[in-house]
Short mmCIF file of C-alpha atoms in Angstrom, two decimals:
data_model
loop_
_atom_site.label_atom_id
_atom_site.label_comp_id
_atom_site.label_asym_id
_atom_site.label_seq_id
_atom_site.Cartn_x
_atom_site.Cartn_y
_atom_site.Cartn_z
CA MET A 4 20.61 251.58 206.10
CA LYS A 5 21.85 251.75 209.81
CA LYS A 6 19.94 249.52 212.05
CA ARG A 7 18.67 251.33 215.10
CA ASN A 8 19.40 250.12 218.49
CA TYR A 9 16.77 252.06 220.33
CA ILE A 10 12.91 251.14 221.03
CA ASP A 11 10.44 253.48 220.99
CA ASP A 12 8.13 254.13 224.39
CA ASP A 13 5.56 251.61 223.48
CA GLU A 14 8.11 248.84 222.78
CA LYS A 15 9.92 249.63 226.15
CA GLU A 16 6.84 249.62 228.06
CA GLU A 17 5.73 246.25 226.51
CA ILE A 18 9.21 244.51 226.89
CA LEU A 19 9.07 245.56 230.82
CA LEU A 20 5.74 244.50 230.99
CA GLU A 21 6.45 240.96 229.60
CA SER A 22 9.50 240.86 231.85
CA LEU A 23 7.31 241.02 234.96
CA ASP A 24 4.44 238.78 233.38
CA SER A 25 6.84 235.74 232.54
CA GLY A 26 5.92 232.75 233.85
CA GLY A 27 2.58 234.11 234.84
CA ALA A 28 -1.04 233.47 233.38
CA SER A 29 -0.47 235.58 230.30
CA GLY A 30 1.42 233.19 228.72
CA VAL A 31 3.75 236.13 227.18
CA SER A 32 7.29 236.03 228.10
CA VAL A 33 10.71 237.33 227.07
CA GLU A 34 13.60 235.32 227.41
CA ALA A 35 15.81 236.49 230.45
CA TYR A 36 18.90 236.56 228.74
CA PRO A 37 18.76 235.98 225.02
CA ASN A 38 21.64 235.67 222.68
CA LEU A 39 22.87 238.93 221.95
CA SER A 40 23.77 240.56 218.74
CA THR A 41 26.88 241.93 217.91
CA GLN A 42 25.86 245.58 218.16
CA ASP A 43 24.59 244.59 221.84
CA TYR A 44 27.70 242.92 222.66
CA GLN A 45 29.78 246.13 221.88
CA ASN A 46 26.79 248.07 223.74
CA VAL A 47 27.03 246.00 226.86
CA ALA A 48 30.84 246.19 226.72
CA LEU A 49 30.46 249.96 226.99
CA LEU A 50 28.07 250.18 229.49
CA VAL A 51 30.28 247.57 231.82
CA VAL A 52 33.31 250.27 231.18
CA LEU A 53 31.17 253.21 231.91
CA TYR A 54 29.80 251.70 235.08
CA LEU A 55 33.53 250.73 236.05
CA LEU A 56 34.36 254.13 235.63
CA GLN A 57 31.76 255.09 238.19
CA GLY A 58 32.86 252.35 240.50
CA ILE A 59 36.51 253.65 241.02
CA PRO A 60 35.73 256.73 243.19
CA VAL A 61 32.87 254.66 245.02
CA GLY A 62 35.59 252.13 245.73
CA LEU A 63 37.68 254.74 247.00
CA ALA A 64 35.09 256.62 249.17
CA PHE A 65 33.26 253.78 250.49
CA GLY A 66 36.20 251.35 250.58
CA SER A 67 39.83 252.16 250.57
CA ILE A 68 39.79 256.00 252.00
CA PRO A 69 38.40 254.72 255.27
CA PHE A 70 40.76 252.08 255.70
CA LEU A 71 43.74 254.65 254.98
CA LEU A 72 42.22 257.11 257.62
CA LYS A 73 41.57 254.27 260.14
CA SER A 74 44.91 254.58 261.99
CA LYS A 75 44.80 258.50 262.16
CA LEU A 76 41.40 259.27 263.00
CA SER A 77 38.51 257.98 265.09
CA TYR A 78 35.29 256.44 264.17
CA SER A 79 33.32 259.82 264.57
CA GLN A 80 35.97 261.32 262.22
CA ILE A 81 35.23 258.48 259.77
CA GLY A 82 31.91 258.91 260.05
CA LEU A 83 32.21 262.55 258.96
CA PHE A 84 33.97 261.42 255.99
CA SER A 85 30.92 259.00 255.39
CA LEU A 86 29.13 262.12 254.38
CA ALA A 87 31.43 262.43 250.96
CA THR A 88 29.17 259.25 250.12
CA TYR A 89 25.79 260.69 250.02
CA PRO A 90 25.65 262.31 246.55
CA TYR A 91 24.99 258.63 245.23
CA SER A 92 21.93 258.78 247.52
CA LEU A 93 20.39 262.23 246.82
CA LYS A 94 20.67 262.19 243.08
CA LEU A 95 17.26 262.38 242.67
CA LEU A 96 17.54 265.75 243.54
CA TRP A 97 19.34 266.84 240.09
CA SER A 98 18.28 263.91 237.96
CA PRO A 99 15.51 265.66 236.21
CA ILE A 100 18.04 268.21 235.07
CA VAL A 101 20.20 265.52 233.64
CA ASP A 102 16.99 263.87 232.07
CA ALA A 103 15.59 267.30 230.63
CA ILE A 104 18.59 269.52 229.71
CA TYR A 105 21.04 268.43 226.77
CA SER A 106 22.37 269.01 223.30
CA LYS A 107 20.42 267.25 220.54
CA ARG A 108 23.96 267.65 218.56
CA VAL A 109 25.82 265.41 221.15
CA GLY A 110 23.04 263.46 222.39
CA ARG A 111 20.91 263.13 224.95
CA ARG A 112 23.33 260.92 227.38
CA LYS A 113 26.61 262.04 226.15
CA SER A 114 25.63 265.88 226.81
CA TRP A 115 26.38 264.90 230.56
CA ILE A 116 28.72 261.80 230.22
CA ILE A 117 31.51 263.59 228.38
CA PRO A 118 31.97 266.58 230.70
CA ILE A 119 31.47 264.79 233.83
CA GLN A 120 34.08 262.29 232.78
CA LEU A 121 36.00 265.00 231.74
CA LEU A 122 35.71 266.95 235.12
CA THR A 123 36.23 263.82 236.95
CA GLY A 124 39.68 262.90 235.12
CA SER A 125 40.68 266.55 235.93
CA LEU A 126 39.91 266.11 239.69
CA PHE A 127 41.73 262.80 239.67
CA PHE A 128 44.84 264.43 238.02
CA TRP A 129 44.88 267.23 240.54
CA LEU A 130 44.65 264.80 243.51
CA GLY A 131 47.24 262.53 242.06
CA ASN A 132 49.53 265.43 242.69
CA HIS A 133 48.52 266.99 246.33
CA ILE A 134 46.93 263.77 247.94
CA ASP A 135 49.78 261.80 249.17
CA VAL A 136 50.90 264.88 250.98
CA MET A 137 47.29 265.49 252.35
CA PHE A 138 47.58 261.98 254.05
CA ASN A 139 51.31 261.99 255.00
CA VAL A 140 50.55 264.05 258.11
CA GLU A 141 49.51 263.00 261.99
CA LYS A 142 46.18 263.88 261.48
CA PRO A 143 44.90 264.68 258.03
CA ASP A 144 42.40 267.22 257.43
CA VAL A 145 39.14 265.35 257.49
CA TYR A 146 37.01 268.31 256.12
CA THR A 147 38.96 268.80 253.02
CA LEU A 148 39.10 265.25 252.09
CA THR A 149 35.32 265.05 252.69
CA MET A 150 34.66 267.95 250.51
CA LEU A 151 37.04 266.67 247.63
CA PHE A 152 35.62 263.16 247.84
CA PHE A 153 31.91 264.65 247.85
CA ILE A 154 32.68 266.44 244.61
CA LEU A 155 33.89 263.25 243.21
CA ILE A 156 31.03 261.16 244.11
CA PHE A 157 28.73 264.10 243.10
CA PHE A 158 30.40 263.70 239.47
CA SER A 159 29.98 259.66 239.81
CA ALA A 160 26.38 259.90 240.81
CA THR A 161 25.54 262.30 237.92
CA GLN A 162 27.13 260.01 235.45
CA ASP A 163 25.31 257.07 236.66
CA ILE A 164 22.20 259.03 236.19
CA ALA A 165 23.05 259.65 232.25
CA VAL A 166 24.34 255.76 232.11
CA ASP A 167 21.16 254.47 233.59
CA GLY A 168 19.01 256.22 231.09
CA TRP A 169 20.96 255.71 228.42
CA ALA A 170 21.06 251.90 229.15
CA LEU A 171 17.28 251.79 228.41
CA THR A 172 17.67 252.74 224.73
CA LEU A 173 21.50 251.49 224.03
CA LEU A 174 20.10 247.96 224.19
CA SER A 175 17.81 246.20 221.79
CA LYS A 176 14.48 245.41 222.61
CA ASN A 177 15.30 242.00 223.69
CA SER A 178 18.48 242.81 225.76
CA LEU A 179 17.29 244.97 228.08
CA SER A 180 17.81 242.52 230.68
CA TYR A 181 21.32 242.65 230.47
CA ALA A 182 21.50 246.32 231.74
CA SER A 183 21.76 245.33 235.37
CA THR A 184 24.13 242.64 234.82
CA ALA A 185 26.45 245.18 233.01
CA GLN A 186 25.83 247.65 235.93
CA THR A 187 26.81 244.78 238.23
CA ILE A 188 29.89 243.56 236.70
CA GLY A 189 31.26 247.22 236.13
CA LEU A 190 30.43 248.64 239.30
CA ASN A 191 31.95 245.57 241.35
CA THR A 192 35.16 245.79 238.80
CA GLY A 193 35.55 249.54 239.68
CA TYR A 194 35.03 249.08 243.27
CA PHE A 195 37.49 246.04 243.17
CA LEU A 196 40.12 247.81 241.55
CA SER A 197 39.90 250.52 243.83
CA PHE A 198 39.46 248.41 247.10
CA THR A 199 41.34 245.18 246.79
CA VAL A 200 43.96 245.73 244.27
CA PHE A 201 44.74 249.23 245.39
CA LEU A 202 45.04 248.53 249.01
CA ALA A 203 47.13 245.55 248.23
CA PHE A 204 49.73 247.33 245.79
CA ASN A 205 49.46 250.21 248.42
CA SER A 206 50.57 247.82 251.20
CA ALA A 207 54.37 247.66 252.06
CA ASP A 208 54.19 244.19 253.40
CA PHE A 209 52.37 243.19 250.31
CA SER A 210 54.83 244.82 247.86
CA ASN A 211 57.91 243.63 249.55
CA LYS A 212 56.58 240.04 249.78
CA TYR A 213 55.45 239.67 246.19
CA LEU A 214 56.57 242.39 244.02
CA ARG A 215 60.36 243.59 245.26
CA LYS A 216 63.77 242.05 245.54
CA VAL A 217 64.82 245.11 247.68
CA PRO A 218 62.33 245.73 250.75
CA SER A 219 60.93 249.29 250.98
CA ASP A 220 58.97 251.29 253.75
CA ASP A 221 56.29 252.23 251.00
CA GLY A 222 53.91 250.25 248.87
CA PHE A 223 54.42 249.72 245.55
CA LEU A 224 51.58 251.88 244.30
CA SER A 225 50.87 255.34 246.07
CA LEU A 226 47.29 256.60 246.11
CA GLY A 227 48.37 259.69 243.68
CA SER A 228 49.93 257.34 241.25
CA TYR A 229 46.64 255.63 241.40
CA LEU A 230 44.51 258.62 240.93
CA THR A 231 46.74 259.78 238.20
CA PHE A 232 46.76 256.53 236.12
CA TRP A 233 42.74 257.00 236.50
CA SER A 234 42.59 260.52 235.24
CA PHE A 235 44.45 259.25 231.89
CA VAL A 236 41.75 256.30 231.50
CA TYR A 237 38.85 259.13 232.10
CA LEU A 238 40.49 261.07 229.47
CA PHE A 239 40.84 257.78 226.94
CA VAL A 240 37.31 257.01 227.24
CA THR A 241 35.95 260.38 226.93
CA ILE A 242 38.05 260.80 223.72
CA TRP A 243 36.32 257.56 222.33
CA LEU A 244 32.78 258.48 223.02
CA ILE A 245 33.65 262.13 221.52
CA PHE A 246 34.68 260.80 218.12
CA VAL A 247 33.79 257.38 217.89
CA LYS A 248 30.51 256.34 219.67
CA GLY A 249 27.51 258.06 218.18
CA GLU A 250 23.99 258.22 220.15
CA ASP A 251 20.87 257.65 218.40
CA ALA A 252 18.55 260.57 218.22
CA THR A 253 15.93 261.09 221.50
CA HIS A 254 12.38 260.77 220.47
CA SER A 255 10.42 263.65 221.03
CA SER A 256 8.04 261.99 223.25
CA ASP A 257 10.88 261.90 225.70
CA GLU A 258 11.32 265.59 226.03
CA MET A 259 10.14 267.08 228.64
CA ASP A 260 10.98 270.17 230.67
CA ILE A 261 12.35 270.12 234.23
CA LYS A 262 9.27 271.21 235.98
CA THR A 263 7.34 268.82 233.97
CA VAL A 264 10.02 265.72 235.25
CA TYR A 265 9.65 267.28 238.93
CA GLN A 266 6.03 267.03 238.55
CA THR A 267 6.31 263.45 237.38
CA ILE A 268 8.77 262.28 240.02
CA TRP A 269 6.14 263.72 242.69
CA ASN A 270 3.25 261.97 240.94
CA ILE A 271 5.37 258.72 241.20
CA CYS A 272 6.05 259.37 244.71
CA LYS A 273 2.19 260.14 245.23
CA MET A 274 1.25 256.49 244.17
CA PRO A 275 0.17 254.46 247.69
CA HIS A 276 2.13 251.30 246.59
CA MET A 277 5.27 253.63 245.90
CA ARG A 278 5.64 255.20 249.14
CA ARG A 279 5.19 251.87 250.79
CA PHE A 280 8.03 250.45 248.65
CA ILE A 281 10.25 253.42 249.59
CA LEU A 282 9.76 253.27 252.89
CA VAL A 283 10.80 249.38 252.83
CA LEU A 284 13.95 250.73 250.81
CA LEU A 285 14.76 253.35 253.48
CA VAL A 286 14.50 250.84 256.55
CA ALA A 287 15.84 247.61 254.62
CA LYS A 288 19.52 247.85 255.67
CA ILE A 289 19.57 249.15 259.21
CA GLY A 290 19.99 245.30 260.56
CA PHE A 291 23.19 245.07 258.71
CA ILE A 292 24.64 248.56 258.56
CA ALA A 293 26.87 248.26 261.44
CA ASN A 294 28.50 245.07 260.23
CA GLU A 295 29.38 246.58 256.80
CA ALA A 296 30.39 250.19 258.32
CA VAL A 297 32.47 248.99 261.23
CA THR A 298 33.43 245.41 261.36
CA GLY A 299 36.26 245.52 258.71
CA LEU A 300 37.65 248.50 260.57
CA LYS A 301 37.37 246.96 263.91
CA LEU A 302 39.42 243.87 262.60
CA LEU A 303 42.23 246.40 261.23
CA GLU A 304 42.10 247.94 265.08
CA LYS A 305 42.79 244.36 266.23
CA GLY A 306 45.76 243.62 263.81
CA PHE A 307 44.38 242.28 260.76
CA SER A 308 46.19 243.67 257.94
CA LYS A 309 45.12 245.72 255.13
CA GLU A 310 46.56 243.49 252.53
CA ASP A 311 44.84 240.24 254.19
CA LEU A 312 41.43 242.32 254.00
CA ALA A 313 42.15 243.05 250.31
CA LEU A 314 42.78 239.58 249.77
CA ALA A 315 39.56 238.67 251.23
CA VAL A 316 38.00 240.82 248.60
CA LEU A 317 40.04 239.45 245.74
CA ILE A 318 38.65 235.90 246.72
CA ASP A 319 35.09 237.53 246.80
CA PHE A 320 35.42 239.29 243.35
CA PRO A 321 34.98 236.51 241.19
CA CYS A 322 32.42 234.84 243.37
CA GLN A 323 30.08 238.13 243.01
CA LEU A 324 30.36 237.98 239.28
CA LEU A 325 29.23 234.56 238.89
CA VAL A 326 26.55 235.10 241.72
CA GLY A 327 25.36 238.51 239.71
CA TYR A 328 24.65 236.49 236.95
CA TYR A 329 22.64 233.83 238.53
CA ALA A 330 21.15 235.98 240.98
CA ALA A 331 19.51 238.01 237.67
CA ARG A 332 18.05 234.81 236.68
CA TRP A 333 16.53 233.80 239.89
CA SER A 334 14.88 237.11 239.88
CA ASN A 335 12.98 236.55 236.93
CA GLY A 336 9.44 235.26 237.27
CA PRO A 337 6.55 236.01 239.19
CA GLN A 338 8.34 236.54 242.32
CA PRO A 339 11.59 238.83 241.41
CA LEU A 340 12.09 239.73 245.17
CA LYS A 341 12.03 236.14 246.55
CA PRO A 342 15.89 236.00 246.38
CA TRP A 343 16.07 239.71 247.98
CA ILE A 344 14.02 238.30 251.07
CA ARG A 345 16.24 235.23 251.27
CA ALA A 346 19.42 237.06 251.06
CA PHE A 347 17.95 239.41 253.85
CA TYR A 348 18.15 236.40 256.24
CA GLY A 349 21.87 235.61 255.43
CA ARG A 350 22.96 239.36 255.99
CA LEU A 351 21.37 239.31 259.25
CA ILE A 352 23.05 236.14 260.02
CA PHE A 353 26.40 237.02 258.85
CA ALA A 354 25.96 240.54 260.81
CA ILE A 355 25.76 238.22 263.67
CA VAL A 356 29.10 236.37 262.54
CA GLY A 357 30.84 239.49 261.99
CA MET A 358 30.23 240.26 265.77
CA LEU A 359 31.44 236.82 266.66
CA VAL A 360 34.70 237.14 264.71
CA VAL A 361 35.32 240.64 266.05
CA TYR A 362 34.85 239.11 269.47
CA ILE A 363 37.03 236.25 269.14
CA PHE A 364 39.71 237.62 267.05
CA PRO A 365 43.32 237.82 268.83
CA ALA A 366 44.45 241.47 269.41
CA ASN A 367 47.87 242.38 267.93
CA THR A 368 49.02 238.76 267.53
CA LYS A 369 49.83 236.28 264.33
CA ILE A 370 46.21 234.95 263.58
CA SER A 371 46.19 231.24 262.66
CA SER A 372 45.17 229.90 259.34
CA GLU A 373 41.82 228.58 260.70
CA MET A 374 40.85 232.73 262.31
CA PHE A 375 42.09 233.97 258.75
CA PHE A 376 39.70 231.16 256.93
CA LEU A 377 36.97 232.41 259.10
CA VAL A 378 37.49 236.05 258.31
CA ILE A 379 37.47 235.00 254.71
CA ALA A 380 34.55 233.01 254.75
CA SER A 381 32.53 235.40 256.62
CA THR A 382 33.42 238.16 254.30
CA VAL A 383 32.83 236.36 250.97
CA LEU A 384 29.23 234.97 252.30
CA SER A 385 28.13 238.13 253.46
CA SER A 386 28.94 239.83 250.08
CA PHE A 387 27.24 237.22 248.37
CA MET A 388 24.19 237.98 250.04
CA SER A 389 24.57 241.63 249.53
CA THR A 390 25.17 240.97 245.82
CA VAL A 391 22.01 238.56 245.43
CA GLN A 392 19.69 241.63 246.99
CA PHE A 393 21.29 244.07 244.80
CA VAL A 394 20.86 242.21 241.66
CA SER A 395 17.27 241.05 242.64
CA ILE A 396 15.93 244.65 243.69
CA SER A 397 17.68 245.94 240.55
CA ALA A 398 15.95 243.39 238.50
CA PHE A 399 12.41 244.22 240.01
CA MET A 400 13.04 248.22 239.77
CA THR A 401 13.79 247.50 236.00
CA THR A 402 10.64 245.56 235.42
CA ILE A 403 8.42 248.39 237.39
CA ALA A 404 10.41 251.43 235.95
CA ASP A 405 8.20 253.83 233.79
CA PRO A 406 10.73 254.41 230.72
CA VAL A 407 8.64 257.63 229.81
CA ILE A 408 11.15 259.56 231.53
CA GLY A 409 13.93 257.92 230.80
CA GLY A 410 16.70 257.17 233.62
CA THR A 411 14.81 259.40 236.10
CA TYR A 412 12.34 256.50 237.37
CA MET A 413 15.09 254.37 237.90
CA THR A 414 17.00 256.91 239.52
CA LEU A 415 14.17 257.40 241.83
CA LEU A 416 14.08 254.06 242.76
CA ALA A 417 17.94 253.56 243.19
CA THR A 418 18.29 256.93 245.01
CA PHE A 419 16.00 255.52 248.04
CA SER A 420 17.84 252.23 247.95
CA ASN A 421 21.14 253.73 248.29
CA PHE A 422 19.90 256.22 250.91
CA GLY A 423 18.80 253.38 252.69
CA GLY A 424 22.15 252.23 253.20
CA THR A 425 24.03 255.51 253.60
CA TRP A 426 21.76 257.62 256.29
CA PRO A 427 22.45 254.99 259.10
CA ARG A 428 26.01 254.65 258.58
CA PHE A 429 27.07 258.17 259.94
CA PHE A 430 24.90 257.57 263.09
CA VAL A 431 26.36 254.04 263.52
CA LEU A 432 30.13 255.33 263.29
CA GLU A 433 29.09 258.14 265.61
CA ALA A 434 27.08 255.66 268.02
CA VAL A 435 30.59 253.42 268.20
CA ASP A 436 32.54 256.19 269.79
CA TYR A 437 29.86 257.39 271.67
CA PHE A 438 29.27 253.92 273.49
CA THR A 439 32.78 252.99 273.85
CA GLU A 440 34.51 253.34 276.96
CA ALA A 441 38.33 253.37 277.15
CA THR A 442 40.91 254.72 279.85
CA CYS A 443 44.86 254.96 279.66
CA SER A 444 46.95 255.37 282.70
CA PHE A 445 50.64 256.64 282.38
CA LYS A 446 52.87 258.85 284.47
CA ASN A 447 54.05 261.96 283.02
CA SER A 448 57.56 263.62 283.46
CA LYS A 449 56.61 264.53 287.22
CA ASN A 450 55.78 261.17 288.11
CA ILE A 451 51.85 262.25 288.48
CA ILE A 452 49.55 259.51 286.99
CA ASN A 453 47.30 260.72 284.01
CA VAL A 454 44.21 259.25 283.27
CA ILE A 455 42.86 260.17 279.66
CA ASP A 456 40.12 258.53 277.37
CA CYS A 457 41.58 256.73 274.53
CA VAL A 458 38.86 256.14 272.32
CA SER A 459 40.23 257.89 269.30
CA GLU A 460 43.36 256.92 267.44
CA GLN A 461 45.28 260.03 268.32
CA ASP A 462 44.49 259.44 272.06
CA LYS A 463 45.83 255.89 271.82
CA SER A 464 48.92 257.43 270.26
CA ILE A 465 49.43 259.27 273.20
CA CYS A 466 48.78 256.82 275.68
CA ASN A 467 51.43 254.55 273.64
CA ASP A 468 53.93 257.19 273.47
CA ASN A 469 53.66 257.88 277.20
CA GLY A 470 54.33 253.71 277.77
CA GLY A 471 50.57 253.41 278.84
CA THR A 472 48.05 251.00 278.08
CA CYS A 473 44.76 251.49 276.63
CA ILE A 474 41.90 249.55 278.15
CA VAL A 475 38.45 249.22 276.72
CA HIS A 476 35.94 248.83 279.45
CA LYS A 477 32.86 248.82 276.86
CA ASP A 478 33.28 248.47 273.28
CA GLY A 479 30.57 250.50 271.69
CA TYR A 480 30.65 248.38 268.34
CA PHE A 481 29.08 245.51 269.97
CA ILE A 482 26.02 247.40 271.37
CA VAL A 483 25.54 249.35 268.42
CA SER A 484 25.44 245.79 266.23
CA ILE A 485 23.25 244.28 268.44
CA ALA A 486 20.88 247.03 268.47
CA THR A 487 20.93 247.45 264.69
CA VAL A 488 20.55 243.59 264.36
CA THR A 489 17.68 243.42 266.59
CA ILE A 490 16.15 246.43 264.78
CA GLY A 491 16.28 244.78 261.43
CA THR A 492 15.07 241.73 262.33
CA LEU A 493 11.79 242.88 263.93
CA LEU A 494 11.40 245.14 261.03
CA LEU A 495 11.79 242.19 258.55
CA PHE A 496 9.17 240.12 260.12
CA ALA A 497 6.99 242.83 261.09
CA PHE A 498 6.82 245.03 257.95
CA ILE A 499 9.37 244.23 255.38
CA ILE A 500 8.02 240.71 254.34
CA PRO A 501 4.48 241.62 254.41
CA GLN A 502 4.76 244.51 252.16
CA ILE A 503 7.34 242.78 249.85
CA LYS A 504 4.78 239.80 249.38
CA GLU A 505 1.86 242.24 248.46
CA LEU A 506 3.88 244.79 246.23
CA GLN A 507 5.65 242.00 244.07
CA GLY A 508 2.19 240.82 243.38
CA LEU A 509 1.01 243.85 241.96
CA PRO A 510 0.16 243.98 238.18
CA PRO A 511 2.69 245.73 236.06
CA LYS A 512 0.26 248.74 235.00
CA VAL A 513 -0.03 250.14 238.59
CA TRP A 514 3.59 251.33 238.70
CA LYS A 515 3.19 253.21 235.47
CA LEU A 516 1.98 256.58 235.22
CA LYS A 517 -1.40 257.64 234.08
CA LYS A 518 -1.19 259.11 230.39
#
C-alpha cells in the first residue's frame, strides 16, 4: 500500500501548535529539523525547484531590469517600473480563487501550477525573441515593459499561492519546518541567477575579462537568450509534473467555495491581534526601503560597475543559504521573532552605512580595493540582516497559520509582509527625483548659454553631448534616506517592539479560527 505523504487537518493543527509551544511549559515539542525520509527529501527538492522558478522573474523585476534601465531612465521612471512588482504583494486578492477552484483529477495545487508555468514559459519565450530590441533604443518604453513584467510577476505570485498551499500537505507531519527552508533556498537561488549570474554574463567587461579570448562590445549572455533558456526549463519541469509527480487527494474538509474563503479571510483580519500584526507588517520596512531601492542604483550612477555589484551578490549568496538555515533554528522556540527584532536594528544601521558609502564613493574614477571591500561588506551584511528577518517572520507565520484553508492563511500574512516593502518603493524613487536639484550650463550653436535641469539620465546625456557638466546642488537620495531611517527608528521603538513582544506571547489557539 502506498504510504500517504499528507496529514489531516487535526494533525496539521497539532504540529503547528507544538512547534510554537516547543520549549514552553507544555513540554510537548517537535524537533525543529528532524531526519527526513527519502520521500520527504524528494518533496523538499521539488519545493526548492518550484520556488526557484518563482525567483527567476522576481530576480529580474526586482533586481536586474532596474539596473539595466538606470542608464537610460530617471528614478521616477524606474519607480513606475516598480509597479510591476505589485502582484506579489496583492496576491491575497485572488488567493481564495486559487484555493477553491481546481480539478480533482489533476490535483488541487497542480491544477494551478501546471497552467501557470506553461503561461510563464510561453511569455518568457516571446520576450526572449523581442526584449533585446525593446532595450536597444535610446529611451525604452517603460509602460510596455511595466505591463509585461507585471504579467510575469502576476503568474509568479499565483504559483506562489499554490506552492505555499501544497507545502503544507506535500511534506510529512514532522517535516513541515523544512517548508520555509525550501522557500528561502529556492527563491534566493532564483533571485541569484536572475540578478548576479545574469548581470555578470550580460556585462561586456566581465565577459571579455573571464570568458573570451577576443573582446566584444556585447556581453556573453543577452537578456533575450536568458529568457529563452528559462522558457525551456519551465516547460521541462511542467512536463515532469504532468506525467511523473502525482498529488494526493484533497480532503473534503479542505473544500470551501470562493465566498466562504473570502469570508474566512475577513474573519481572520477582524481578529484584534491580527489587525495589529498586519499594521506592523505594513510599516516595518519603511526604515530601510530607501537603502534597498536606491543605494545600488546610486553606486551605479557614480561609476560602480554592474559586474562588481553582481560580484557582491555572488559573495553574498552562499552566506544567505547558511544564514537561512540557522535563522530558522534561532526562530524555533517561545520567542520566534527575537531574531527579527535584532536584525531590524542591523538593517537600520546598514541603511545608514549605505548612505555613508554613497557619500564617500569616488565618482567616475577607479575605486580602491578598500572602497570595493566596503561596498561588498555593507551589501553582504545588509542582506544578512534581511535574510534573518525573512526566515524569522516566515517561521512565525507558519506556526500561527490555520491550515484549514490551505495556503490562503499563509498568503494573507505574506501579502501584507510583501506589501510593506512594495508600497513605499514607488514613493521613495519618486521622492529622490523630486528633492534632487541639478543643473547643466552649455553654449548652443549660437553661442548662447543654456541652463537645463539634469536630474534624469536623458537630460544628463543632453548635457554631456553639448559639452556641459551636470552639477548636483541637492541630492534627493540623502534627504529621502535620512527621512526613512528616522521614521523607521521611531516606529521601531514606539510601536513595533511593544507590539511584537505582546503578539508572540499570545497562545497559539488565539490565531486559529473558531469552528
